[in-house]
Tab-separated table of C-alpha atoms in Angstrom:
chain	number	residue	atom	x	y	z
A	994	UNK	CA	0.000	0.000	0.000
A	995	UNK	CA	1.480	3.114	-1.092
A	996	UNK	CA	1.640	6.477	0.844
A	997	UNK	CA	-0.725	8.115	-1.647
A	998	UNK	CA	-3.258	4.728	-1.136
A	999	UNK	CA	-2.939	5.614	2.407
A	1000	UNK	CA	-2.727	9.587	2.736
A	1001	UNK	CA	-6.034	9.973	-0.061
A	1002	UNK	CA	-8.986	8.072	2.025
A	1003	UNK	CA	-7.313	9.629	5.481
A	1004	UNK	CA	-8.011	13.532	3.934
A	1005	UNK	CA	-10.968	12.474	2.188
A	1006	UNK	CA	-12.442	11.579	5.764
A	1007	UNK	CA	-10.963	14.150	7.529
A	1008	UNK	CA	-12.792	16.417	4.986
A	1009	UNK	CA	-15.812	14.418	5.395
A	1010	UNK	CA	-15.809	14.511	8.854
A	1011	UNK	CA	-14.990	18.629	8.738
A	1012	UNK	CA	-17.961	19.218	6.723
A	1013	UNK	CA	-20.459	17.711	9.251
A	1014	UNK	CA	-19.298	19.050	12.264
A	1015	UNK	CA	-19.714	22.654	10.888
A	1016	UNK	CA	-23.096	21.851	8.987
A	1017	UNK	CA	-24.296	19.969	12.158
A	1018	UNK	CA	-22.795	20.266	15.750
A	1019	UNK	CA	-20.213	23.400	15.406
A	1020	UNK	CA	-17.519	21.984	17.740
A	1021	UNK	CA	-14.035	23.050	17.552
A	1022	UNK	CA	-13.137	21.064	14.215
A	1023	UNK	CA	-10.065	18.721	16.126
A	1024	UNK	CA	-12.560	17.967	18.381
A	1025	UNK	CA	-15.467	17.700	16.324
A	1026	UNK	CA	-13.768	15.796	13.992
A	1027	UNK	CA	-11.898	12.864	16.712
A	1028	UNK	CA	-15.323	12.309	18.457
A	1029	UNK	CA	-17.046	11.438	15.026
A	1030	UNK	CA	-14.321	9.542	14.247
A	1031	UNK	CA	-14.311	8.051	17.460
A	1032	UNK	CA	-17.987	7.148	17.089
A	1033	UNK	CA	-17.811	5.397	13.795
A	1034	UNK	CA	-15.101	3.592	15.318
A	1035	UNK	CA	-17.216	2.428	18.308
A	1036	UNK	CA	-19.571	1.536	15.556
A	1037	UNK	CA	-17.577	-0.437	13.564
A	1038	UNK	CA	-16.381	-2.180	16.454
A	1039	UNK	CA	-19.713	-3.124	18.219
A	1040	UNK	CA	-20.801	-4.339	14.829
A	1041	UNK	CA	-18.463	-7.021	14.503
A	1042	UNK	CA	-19.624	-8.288	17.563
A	1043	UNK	CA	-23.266	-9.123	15.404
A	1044	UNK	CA	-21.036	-10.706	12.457
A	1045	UNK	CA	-20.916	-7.257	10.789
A	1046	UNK	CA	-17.890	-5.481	9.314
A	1047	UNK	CA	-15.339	-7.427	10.574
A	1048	UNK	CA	-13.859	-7.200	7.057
A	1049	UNK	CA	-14.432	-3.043	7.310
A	1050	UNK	CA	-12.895	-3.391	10.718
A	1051	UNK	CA	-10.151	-5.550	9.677
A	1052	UNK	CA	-8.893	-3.307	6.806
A	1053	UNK	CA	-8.873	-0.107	9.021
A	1054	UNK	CA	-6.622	-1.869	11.498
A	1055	UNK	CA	-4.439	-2.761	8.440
A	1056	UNK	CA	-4.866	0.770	7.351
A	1057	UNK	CA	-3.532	1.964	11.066
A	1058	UNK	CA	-0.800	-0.214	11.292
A	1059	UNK	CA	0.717	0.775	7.989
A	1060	UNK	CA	0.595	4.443	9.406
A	1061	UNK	CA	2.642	4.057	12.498
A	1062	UNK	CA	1.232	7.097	14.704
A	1063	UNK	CA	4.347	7.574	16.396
A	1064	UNK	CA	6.607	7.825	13.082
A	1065	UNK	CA	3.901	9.963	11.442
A	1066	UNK	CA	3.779	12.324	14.321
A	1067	UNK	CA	7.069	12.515	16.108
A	1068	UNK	CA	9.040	12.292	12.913
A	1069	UNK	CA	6.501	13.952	10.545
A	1070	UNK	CA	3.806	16.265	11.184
A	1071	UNK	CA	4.861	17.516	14.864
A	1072	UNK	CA	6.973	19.497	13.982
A	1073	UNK	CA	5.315	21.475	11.147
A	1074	UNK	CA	2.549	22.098	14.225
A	1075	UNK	CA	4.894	22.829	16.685
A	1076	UNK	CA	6.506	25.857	13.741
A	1077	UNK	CA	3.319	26.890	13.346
A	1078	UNK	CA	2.161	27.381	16.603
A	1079	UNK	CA	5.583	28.839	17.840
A	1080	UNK	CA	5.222	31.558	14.588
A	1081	UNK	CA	2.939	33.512	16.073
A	1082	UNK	CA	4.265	33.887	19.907
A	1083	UNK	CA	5.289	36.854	20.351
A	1084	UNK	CA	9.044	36.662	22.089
A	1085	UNK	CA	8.596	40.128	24.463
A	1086	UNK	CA	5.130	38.430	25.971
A	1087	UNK	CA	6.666	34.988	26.146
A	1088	UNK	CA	10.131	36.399	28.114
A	1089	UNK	CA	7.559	38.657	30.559
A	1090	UNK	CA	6.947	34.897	31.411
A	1091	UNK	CA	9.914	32.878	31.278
A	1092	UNK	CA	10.083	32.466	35.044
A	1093	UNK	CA	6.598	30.649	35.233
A	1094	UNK	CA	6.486	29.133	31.640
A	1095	UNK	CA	10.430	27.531	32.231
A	1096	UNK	CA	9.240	26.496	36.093
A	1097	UNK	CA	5.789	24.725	35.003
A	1098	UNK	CA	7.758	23.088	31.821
A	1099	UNK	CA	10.427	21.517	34.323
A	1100	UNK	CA	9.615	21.289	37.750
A	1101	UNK	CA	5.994	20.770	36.996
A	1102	UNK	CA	6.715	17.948	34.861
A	1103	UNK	CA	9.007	16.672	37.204
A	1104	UNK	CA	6.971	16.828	39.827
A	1105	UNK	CA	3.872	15.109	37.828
A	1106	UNK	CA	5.424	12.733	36.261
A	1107	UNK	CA	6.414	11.170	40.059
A	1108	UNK	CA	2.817	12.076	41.409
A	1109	UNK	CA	0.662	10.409	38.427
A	1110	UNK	CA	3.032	7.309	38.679
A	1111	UNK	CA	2.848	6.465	42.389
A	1112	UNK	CA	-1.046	6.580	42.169
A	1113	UNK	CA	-1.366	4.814	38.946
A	1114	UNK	CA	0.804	1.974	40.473
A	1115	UNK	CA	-1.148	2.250	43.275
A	1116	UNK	CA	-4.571	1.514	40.840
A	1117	UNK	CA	-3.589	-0.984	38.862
A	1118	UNK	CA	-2.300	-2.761	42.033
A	1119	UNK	CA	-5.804	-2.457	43.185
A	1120	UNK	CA	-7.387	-3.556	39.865
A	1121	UNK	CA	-5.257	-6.687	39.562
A	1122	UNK	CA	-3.479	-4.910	36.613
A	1123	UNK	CA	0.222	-5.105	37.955
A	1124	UNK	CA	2.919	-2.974	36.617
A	1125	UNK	CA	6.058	-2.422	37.781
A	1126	UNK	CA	6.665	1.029	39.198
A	1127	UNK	CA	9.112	2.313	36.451
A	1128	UNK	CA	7.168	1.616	34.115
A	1129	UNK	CA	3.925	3.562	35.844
A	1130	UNK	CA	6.905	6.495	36.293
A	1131	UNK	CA	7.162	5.828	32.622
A	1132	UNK	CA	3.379	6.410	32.121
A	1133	UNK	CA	3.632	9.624	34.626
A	1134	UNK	CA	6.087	11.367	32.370
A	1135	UNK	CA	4.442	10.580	28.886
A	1136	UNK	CA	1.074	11.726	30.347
A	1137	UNK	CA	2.625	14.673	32.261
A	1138	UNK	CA	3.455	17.209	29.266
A	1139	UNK	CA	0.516	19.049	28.162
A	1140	UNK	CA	0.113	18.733	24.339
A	1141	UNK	CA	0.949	21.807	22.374
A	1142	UNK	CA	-1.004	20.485	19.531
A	1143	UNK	CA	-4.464	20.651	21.816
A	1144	UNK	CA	-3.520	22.969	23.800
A	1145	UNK	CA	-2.552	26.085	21.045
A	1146	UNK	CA	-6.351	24.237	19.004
A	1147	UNK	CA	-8.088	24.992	21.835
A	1148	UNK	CA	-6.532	28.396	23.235
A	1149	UNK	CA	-7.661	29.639	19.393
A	1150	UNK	CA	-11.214	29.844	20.571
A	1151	UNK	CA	-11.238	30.271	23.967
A	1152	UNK	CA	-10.884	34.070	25.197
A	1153	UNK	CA	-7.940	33.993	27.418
A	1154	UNK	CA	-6.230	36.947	28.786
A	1155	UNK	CA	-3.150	37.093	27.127
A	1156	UNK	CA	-0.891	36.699	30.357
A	1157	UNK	CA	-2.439	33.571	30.995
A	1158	UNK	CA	-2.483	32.685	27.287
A	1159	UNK	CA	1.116	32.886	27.129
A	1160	UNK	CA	1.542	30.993	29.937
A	1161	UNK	CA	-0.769	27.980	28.861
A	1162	UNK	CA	1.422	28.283	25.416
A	1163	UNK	CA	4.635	28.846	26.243
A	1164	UNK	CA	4.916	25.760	28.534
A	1165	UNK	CA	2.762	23.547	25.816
A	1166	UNK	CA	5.263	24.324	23.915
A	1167	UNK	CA	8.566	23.255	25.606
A	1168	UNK	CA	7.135	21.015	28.837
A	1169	UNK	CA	6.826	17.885	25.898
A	1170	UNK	CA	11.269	18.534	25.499
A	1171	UNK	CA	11.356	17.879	29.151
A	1172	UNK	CA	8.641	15.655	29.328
A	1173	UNK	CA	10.357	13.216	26.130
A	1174	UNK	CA	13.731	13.754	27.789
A	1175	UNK	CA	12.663	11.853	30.765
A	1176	UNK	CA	10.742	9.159	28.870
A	1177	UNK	CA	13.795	8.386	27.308
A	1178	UNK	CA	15.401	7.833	30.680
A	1179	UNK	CA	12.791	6.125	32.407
A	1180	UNK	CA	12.098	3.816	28.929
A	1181	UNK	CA	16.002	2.892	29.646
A	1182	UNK	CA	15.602	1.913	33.300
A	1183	UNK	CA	11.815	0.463	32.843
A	1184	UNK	CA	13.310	-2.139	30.174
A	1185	UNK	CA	16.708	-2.733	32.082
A	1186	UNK	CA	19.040	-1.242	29.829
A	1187	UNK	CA	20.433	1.182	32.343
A	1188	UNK	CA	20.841	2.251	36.314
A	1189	UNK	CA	18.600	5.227	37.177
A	1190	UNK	CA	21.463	7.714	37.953
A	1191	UNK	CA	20.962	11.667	38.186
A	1192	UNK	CA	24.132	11.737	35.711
A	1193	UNK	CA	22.691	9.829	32.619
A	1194	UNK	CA	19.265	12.231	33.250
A	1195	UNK	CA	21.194	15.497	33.320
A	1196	UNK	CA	23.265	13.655	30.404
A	1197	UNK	CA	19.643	13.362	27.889
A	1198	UNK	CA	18.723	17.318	29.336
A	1199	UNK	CA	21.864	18.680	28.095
A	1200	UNK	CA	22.102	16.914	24.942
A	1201	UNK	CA	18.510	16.326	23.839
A	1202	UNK	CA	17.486	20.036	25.166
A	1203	UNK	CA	19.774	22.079	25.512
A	1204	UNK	CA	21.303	20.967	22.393
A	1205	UNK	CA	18.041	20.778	20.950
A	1206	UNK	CA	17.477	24.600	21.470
A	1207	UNK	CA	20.894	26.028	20.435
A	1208	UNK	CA	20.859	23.775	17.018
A	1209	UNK	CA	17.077	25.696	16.814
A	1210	UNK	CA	18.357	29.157	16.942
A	1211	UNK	CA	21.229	28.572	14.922
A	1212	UNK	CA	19.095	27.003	11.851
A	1213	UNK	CA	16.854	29.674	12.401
A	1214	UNK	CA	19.466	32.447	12.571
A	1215	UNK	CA	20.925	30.736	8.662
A	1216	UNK	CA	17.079	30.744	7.376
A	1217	UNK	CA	16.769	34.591	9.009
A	1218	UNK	CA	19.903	35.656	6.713
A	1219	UNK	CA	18.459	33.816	3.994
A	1220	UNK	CA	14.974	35.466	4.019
A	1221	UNK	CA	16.706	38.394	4.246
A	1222	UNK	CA	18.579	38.244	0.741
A	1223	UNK	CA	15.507	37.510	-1.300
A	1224	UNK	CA	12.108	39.420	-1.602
A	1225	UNK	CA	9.223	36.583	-2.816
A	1226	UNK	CA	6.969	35.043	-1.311
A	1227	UNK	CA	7.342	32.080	-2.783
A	1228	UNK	CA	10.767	31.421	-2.402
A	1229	UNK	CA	10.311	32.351	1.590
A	1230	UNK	CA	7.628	30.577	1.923
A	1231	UNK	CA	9.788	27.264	0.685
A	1232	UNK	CA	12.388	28.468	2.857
A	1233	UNK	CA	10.372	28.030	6.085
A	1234	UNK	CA	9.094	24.593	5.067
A	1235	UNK	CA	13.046	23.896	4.166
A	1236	UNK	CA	13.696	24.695	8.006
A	1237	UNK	CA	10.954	22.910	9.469
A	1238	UNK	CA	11.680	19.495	7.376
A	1239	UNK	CA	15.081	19.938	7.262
A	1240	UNK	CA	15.702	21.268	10.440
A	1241	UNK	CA	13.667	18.825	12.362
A	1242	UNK	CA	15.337	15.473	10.429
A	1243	UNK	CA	19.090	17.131	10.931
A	1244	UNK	CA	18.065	17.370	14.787
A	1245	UNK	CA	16.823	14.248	14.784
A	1246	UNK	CA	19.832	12.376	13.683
A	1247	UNK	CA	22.206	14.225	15.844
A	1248	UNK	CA	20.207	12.668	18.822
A	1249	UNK	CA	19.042	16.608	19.260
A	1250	UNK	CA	15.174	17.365	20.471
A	1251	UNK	CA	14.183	18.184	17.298
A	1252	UNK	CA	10.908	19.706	19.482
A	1253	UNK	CA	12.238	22.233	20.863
A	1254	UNK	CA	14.645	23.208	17.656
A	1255	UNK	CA	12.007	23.694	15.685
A	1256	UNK	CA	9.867	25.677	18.683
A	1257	UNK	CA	13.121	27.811	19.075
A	1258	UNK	CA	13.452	28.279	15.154
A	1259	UNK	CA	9.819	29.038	15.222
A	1260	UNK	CA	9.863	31.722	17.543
A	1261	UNK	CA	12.954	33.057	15.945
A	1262	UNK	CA	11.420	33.399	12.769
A	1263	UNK	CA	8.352	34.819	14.168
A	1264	UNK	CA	9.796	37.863	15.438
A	1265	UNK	CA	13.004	38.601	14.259
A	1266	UNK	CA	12.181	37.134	11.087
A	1267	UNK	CA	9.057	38.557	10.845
A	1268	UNK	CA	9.962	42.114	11.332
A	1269	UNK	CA	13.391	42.608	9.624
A	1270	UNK	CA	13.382	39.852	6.768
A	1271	UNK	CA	9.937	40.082	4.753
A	1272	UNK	CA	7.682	42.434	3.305
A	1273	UNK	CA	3.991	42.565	4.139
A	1274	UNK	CA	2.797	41.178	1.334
A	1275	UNK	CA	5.235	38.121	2.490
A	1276	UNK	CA	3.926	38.060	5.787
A	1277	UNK	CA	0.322	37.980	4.185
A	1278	UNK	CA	0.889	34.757	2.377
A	1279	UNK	CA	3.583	33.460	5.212
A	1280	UNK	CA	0.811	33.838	8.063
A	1281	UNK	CA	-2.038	31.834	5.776
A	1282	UNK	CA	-0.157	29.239	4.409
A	1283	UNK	CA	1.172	28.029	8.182
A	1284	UNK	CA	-2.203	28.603	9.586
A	1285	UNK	CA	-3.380	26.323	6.750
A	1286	UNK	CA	-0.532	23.822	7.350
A	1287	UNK	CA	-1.774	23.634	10.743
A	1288	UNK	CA	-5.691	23.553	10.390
A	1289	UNK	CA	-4.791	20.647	7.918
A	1290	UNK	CA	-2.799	18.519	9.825
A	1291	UNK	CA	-4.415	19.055	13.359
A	1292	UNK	CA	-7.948	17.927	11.811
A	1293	UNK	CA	-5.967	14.824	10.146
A	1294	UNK	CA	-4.141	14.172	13.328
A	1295	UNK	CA	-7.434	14.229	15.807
A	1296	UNK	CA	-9.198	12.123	12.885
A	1297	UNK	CA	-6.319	9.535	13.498
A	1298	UNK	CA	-6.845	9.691	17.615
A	1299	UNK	CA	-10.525	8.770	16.731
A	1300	UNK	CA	-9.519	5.884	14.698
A	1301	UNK	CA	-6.633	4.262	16.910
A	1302	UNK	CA	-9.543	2.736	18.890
A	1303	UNK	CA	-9.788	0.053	16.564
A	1304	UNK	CA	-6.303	-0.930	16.401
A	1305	UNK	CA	-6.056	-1.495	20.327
A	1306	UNK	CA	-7.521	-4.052	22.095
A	1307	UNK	CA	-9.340	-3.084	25.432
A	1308	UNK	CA	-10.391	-5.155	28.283
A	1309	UNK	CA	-13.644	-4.112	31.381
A	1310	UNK	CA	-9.748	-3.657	33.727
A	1311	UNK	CA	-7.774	-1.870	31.282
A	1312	UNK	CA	-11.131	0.247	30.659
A	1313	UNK	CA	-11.422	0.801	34.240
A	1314	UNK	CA	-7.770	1.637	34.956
A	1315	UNK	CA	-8.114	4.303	32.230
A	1316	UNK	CA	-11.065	5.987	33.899
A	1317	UNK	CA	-9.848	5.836	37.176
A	1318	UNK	CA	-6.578	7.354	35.630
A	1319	UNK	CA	-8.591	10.580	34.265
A	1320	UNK	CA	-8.667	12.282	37.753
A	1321	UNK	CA	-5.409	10.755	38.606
A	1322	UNK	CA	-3.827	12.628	36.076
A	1323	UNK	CA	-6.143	15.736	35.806
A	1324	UNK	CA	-5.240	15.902	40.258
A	1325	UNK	CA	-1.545	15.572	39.189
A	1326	UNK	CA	-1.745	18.339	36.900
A	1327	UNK	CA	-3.805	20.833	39.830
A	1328	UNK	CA	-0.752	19.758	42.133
A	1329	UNK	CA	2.286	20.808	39.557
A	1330	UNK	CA	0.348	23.982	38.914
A	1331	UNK	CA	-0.516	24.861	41.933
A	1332	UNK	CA	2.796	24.250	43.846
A	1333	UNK	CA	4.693	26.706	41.431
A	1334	UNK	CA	1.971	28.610	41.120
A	1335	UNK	CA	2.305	29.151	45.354
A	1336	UNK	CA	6.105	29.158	45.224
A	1337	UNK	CA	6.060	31.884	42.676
A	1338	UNK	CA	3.361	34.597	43.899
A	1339	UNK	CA	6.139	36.246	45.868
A	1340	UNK	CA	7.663	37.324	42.162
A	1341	UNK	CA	5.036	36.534	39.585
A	1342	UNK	CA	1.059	38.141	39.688
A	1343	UNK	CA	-1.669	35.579	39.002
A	1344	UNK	CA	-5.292	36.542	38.278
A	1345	UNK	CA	-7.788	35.003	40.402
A	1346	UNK	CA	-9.016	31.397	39.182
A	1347	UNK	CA	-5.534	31.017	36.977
A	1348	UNK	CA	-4.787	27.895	38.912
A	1349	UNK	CA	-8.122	26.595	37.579
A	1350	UNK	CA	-7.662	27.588	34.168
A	1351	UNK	CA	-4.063	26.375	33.891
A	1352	UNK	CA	-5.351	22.656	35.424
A	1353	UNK	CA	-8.283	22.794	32.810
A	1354	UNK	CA	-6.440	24.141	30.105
A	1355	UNK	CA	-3.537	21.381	30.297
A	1356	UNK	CA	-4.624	19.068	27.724
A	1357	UNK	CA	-3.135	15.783	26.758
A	1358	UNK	CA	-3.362	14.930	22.843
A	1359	UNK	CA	-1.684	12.923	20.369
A	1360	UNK	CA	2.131	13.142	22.059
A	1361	UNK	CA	1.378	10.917	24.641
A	1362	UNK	CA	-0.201	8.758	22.225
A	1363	UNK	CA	2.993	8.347	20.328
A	1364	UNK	CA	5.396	8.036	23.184
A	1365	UNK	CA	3.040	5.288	24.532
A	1366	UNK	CA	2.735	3.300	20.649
A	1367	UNK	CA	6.904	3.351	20.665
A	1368	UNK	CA	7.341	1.291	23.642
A	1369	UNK	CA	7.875	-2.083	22.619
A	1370	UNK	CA	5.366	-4.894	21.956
A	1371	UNK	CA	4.864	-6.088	25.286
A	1372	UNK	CA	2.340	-6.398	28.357
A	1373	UNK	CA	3.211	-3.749	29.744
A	1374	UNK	CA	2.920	-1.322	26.659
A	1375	UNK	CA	-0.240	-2.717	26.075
A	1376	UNK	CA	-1.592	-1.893	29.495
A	1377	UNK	CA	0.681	1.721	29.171
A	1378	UNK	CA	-1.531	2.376	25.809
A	1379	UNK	CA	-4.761	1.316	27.152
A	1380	UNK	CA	-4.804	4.056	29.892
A	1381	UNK	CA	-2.892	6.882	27.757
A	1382	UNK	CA	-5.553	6.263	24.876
A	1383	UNK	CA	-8.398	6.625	27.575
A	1384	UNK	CA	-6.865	9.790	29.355
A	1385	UNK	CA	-6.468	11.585	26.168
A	1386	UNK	CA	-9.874	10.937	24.885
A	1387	UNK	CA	-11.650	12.404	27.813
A	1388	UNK	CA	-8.955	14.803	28.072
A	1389	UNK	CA	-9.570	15.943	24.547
A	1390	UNK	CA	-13.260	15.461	25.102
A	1391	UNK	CA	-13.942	17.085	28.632
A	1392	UNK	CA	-11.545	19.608	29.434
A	1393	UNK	CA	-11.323	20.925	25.463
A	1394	UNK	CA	-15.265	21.461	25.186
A	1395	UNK	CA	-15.595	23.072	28.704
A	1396	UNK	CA	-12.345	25.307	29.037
A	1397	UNK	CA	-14.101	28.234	27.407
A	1398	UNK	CA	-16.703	27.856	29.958
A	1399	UNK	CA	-13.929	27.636	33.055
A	1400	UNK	CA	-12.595	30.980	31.219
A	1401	UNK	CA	-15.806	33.034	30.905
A	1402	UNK	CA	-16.555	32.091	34.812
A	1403	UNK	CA	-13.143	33.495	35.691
A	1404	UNK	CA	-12.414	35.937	33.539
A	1405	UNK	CA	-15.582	36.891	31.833
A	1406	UNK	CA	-17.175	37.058	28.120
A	1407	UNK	CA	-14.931	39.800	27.313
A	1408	UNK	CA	-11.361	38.686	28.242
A	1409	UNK	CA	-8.438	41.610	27.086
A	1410	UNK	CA	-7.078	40.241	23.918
A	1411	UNK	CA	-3.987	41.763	22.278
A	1412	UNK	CA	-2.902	40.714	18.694
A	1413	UNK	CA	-1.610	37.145	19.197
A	1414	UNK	CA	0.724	38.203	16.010
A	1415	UNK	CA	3.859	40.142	16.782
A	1416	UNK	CA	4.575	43.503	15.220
């Protein structure tokens, strides 16, 4: 089956799917579009269980499996999402907040990642599920990192004040570097290829993201220079694809988090690109085409999420261990909020009912789902899956169709909004 076999009934969906959420229930299209999805898929699946399309069944699992969600993410469309999203932050509002968007990125993740893993050992114990507790630490810190691809979806229609915007985005944005980094470690120790040791962690941080984040600046410093020499759009618009691809495979391969290079690029290019290296007209036809990259590729991406329910097989304990780890999860997330959030007030101002929206607003998406697929084929990745697949759905679900309510209560209908797009 070749990529266009696969890629041309995936968009034609995904279209589908569009088309009737906005004729019909309105939603946010990522969500809209994953809980159709997900519904055809809970079709499709009870009707095999009347001796109905278990051959329509069987050829979407073939379908998914040909896919790989975690190559086609991680190594393919995260990172033109993460450019996109990282385009239009503006650096002087994300630096205002550097103190609480580099604390909640690190420490909160740090902090979560040990919090949801203790309890979740603690349930599965109880539910006769038993994992050993690296790999539940595993599951904390692939769960922990809130997903920049939901998150930035969501924040799009949802009136936040900007402070708190940039907050929610900034850390959505570089918590899944630090969250990845210590998956890696954890994935090492979990499947006994390595001692847990504070040097071989600070090791994968240094290389992985600090590296990751001078390689980004640099690439985006040579595609700056570039942009500079040339006045078409068409040419710069090829050069930013040329540093997202590019720069995200050459990270990659140097054992680099391409991430945060390409976040770090992004926000490069966003400002100091932006204002010193294009034209308006350039900026016109930049600003579209990455907004369409990313309304493309989000909708295909949350159509996939939908669909990944047939491809896994769940059990009434693996069902209940991913409901009980909802509020697990969503309690973890209050705690690494609101323990910076405490730690901080002496230095930082927060608005009252921040800590709620920052909880709420701390989605989980199709990152977790990735990290969780690239475990290998085992028991324990099965169970791992089960729950991550269950705590992003209602994640996705819940919190992403009710965070514009939690940010009306707070902060009313008519939130301050400054241009999201810098200057």
């Amino acid at each position: 089956m070749s990529i266009f076999q696969i890629a041309a009934p995936l968009l034609s969906i995904t279209a589908l799917f569009s088309y009737v959420n906005f004729r019909f229930f309105r939603l946010p299209t990522t969500i809209g579009v994953m809980l159709i999805a997900l519904v055809v898929s809970v079709a499709v699946g009870g009707a095999t269980h009347f001796g109905f399309g278990e051959d329509l069944r069987g050829h979407v699992r073939h379908v998914l499996e040909r896919i790989d969600f975690d190559e086609t993410l991680m190594q393919g469309m995260l990172s033109f999402m993460l450019f996109a999203g990282a385009l239009h932050l503006d650096l002087g509002d994300l630096m205002e907040q550097k103190l609480v968007v580099a604390v909640l990125a690190t420490a909160g993740v740090l902090l979560s990642t040990f919090v949801v893993g203790s309890l979740v050992y603690l349930i599965l114990d109880a539910l006769a599920l038993r994992l050993s507790y690296p790999f539940c630490l595993l599951f904390g810190a692939l769960i922990s990192p809130t997903d920049p691809i939901a998150v930035l979806a969501i924040l799009k229609s949802a009136r936040v004040p900007k402070s708190v915007e940039i907050r929610i985005a900034g850390e959505s944005l570089f918590n899944d570097g630090v969250g990845v980094v210590v998956f890696l470690a954890l994935a090492e120790i979990a499947v006994g290829r390595a001692d847990i040791t504070a040097g071989r962690v600070a090791e994968l941080f240094l290389v992985e993201a600090a590296g990751g984040a001078i390689f980004g600046f640099v690439a985006g410093w040579i595609a700056y220079r570039l942009l500079r020499s040339v006045d078409n759009y068409q040419v710069e618009v090829l050069l930013t694809l040329a540093l997202v691809a590019g720069g995200y495979a050459l990270a990659s391969a140097l054992h680099l988090s391409g991430p945060i290079a390409i976040v770090v690029a992004g926000l490069f290019i966003g400002n100091q690109g932006r204002q010193f290296a294009m034209s308006e007209r350039t900026r016109d036809h930049l600003d579209k085409f990455w907004e369409l990259v990313d309304e493309i590729f989000n909708a295909v991406l949350f159509v996939l999420i939908g669909f990944e329910i047939l491809a896994l097989e769940f059990s009434r304990p693996l069902l209940l261990a991913g409901l009980a780890a909802v509020p697990t999860v969503l309690f973890a997330r209050w705690l690494s909020v609101a323990v910076p959030v405490t730690l901080l007030r002496r230095h930082v101002g927060f608005r009252r009912g921040e800590l709620t929206v920052l909880t709420w607003g701390g989605l989980r998406g199709g990152i977790s789902v990735a990290l969780a697929l690239s475990l290998p084929a085992t028991r324990e990745r099965d169970i791992i899956v089960a729950v991550t697949y269950t705590v992003v759905v209602c994640s996705i679900a819940l919190q992403g169709l009710t965070v514009q309510k939690a940010v009306q209560r707070f902060f009313g209908e008519t939130a301050p909004r400054e241009p999201a797009t810098p200057a």
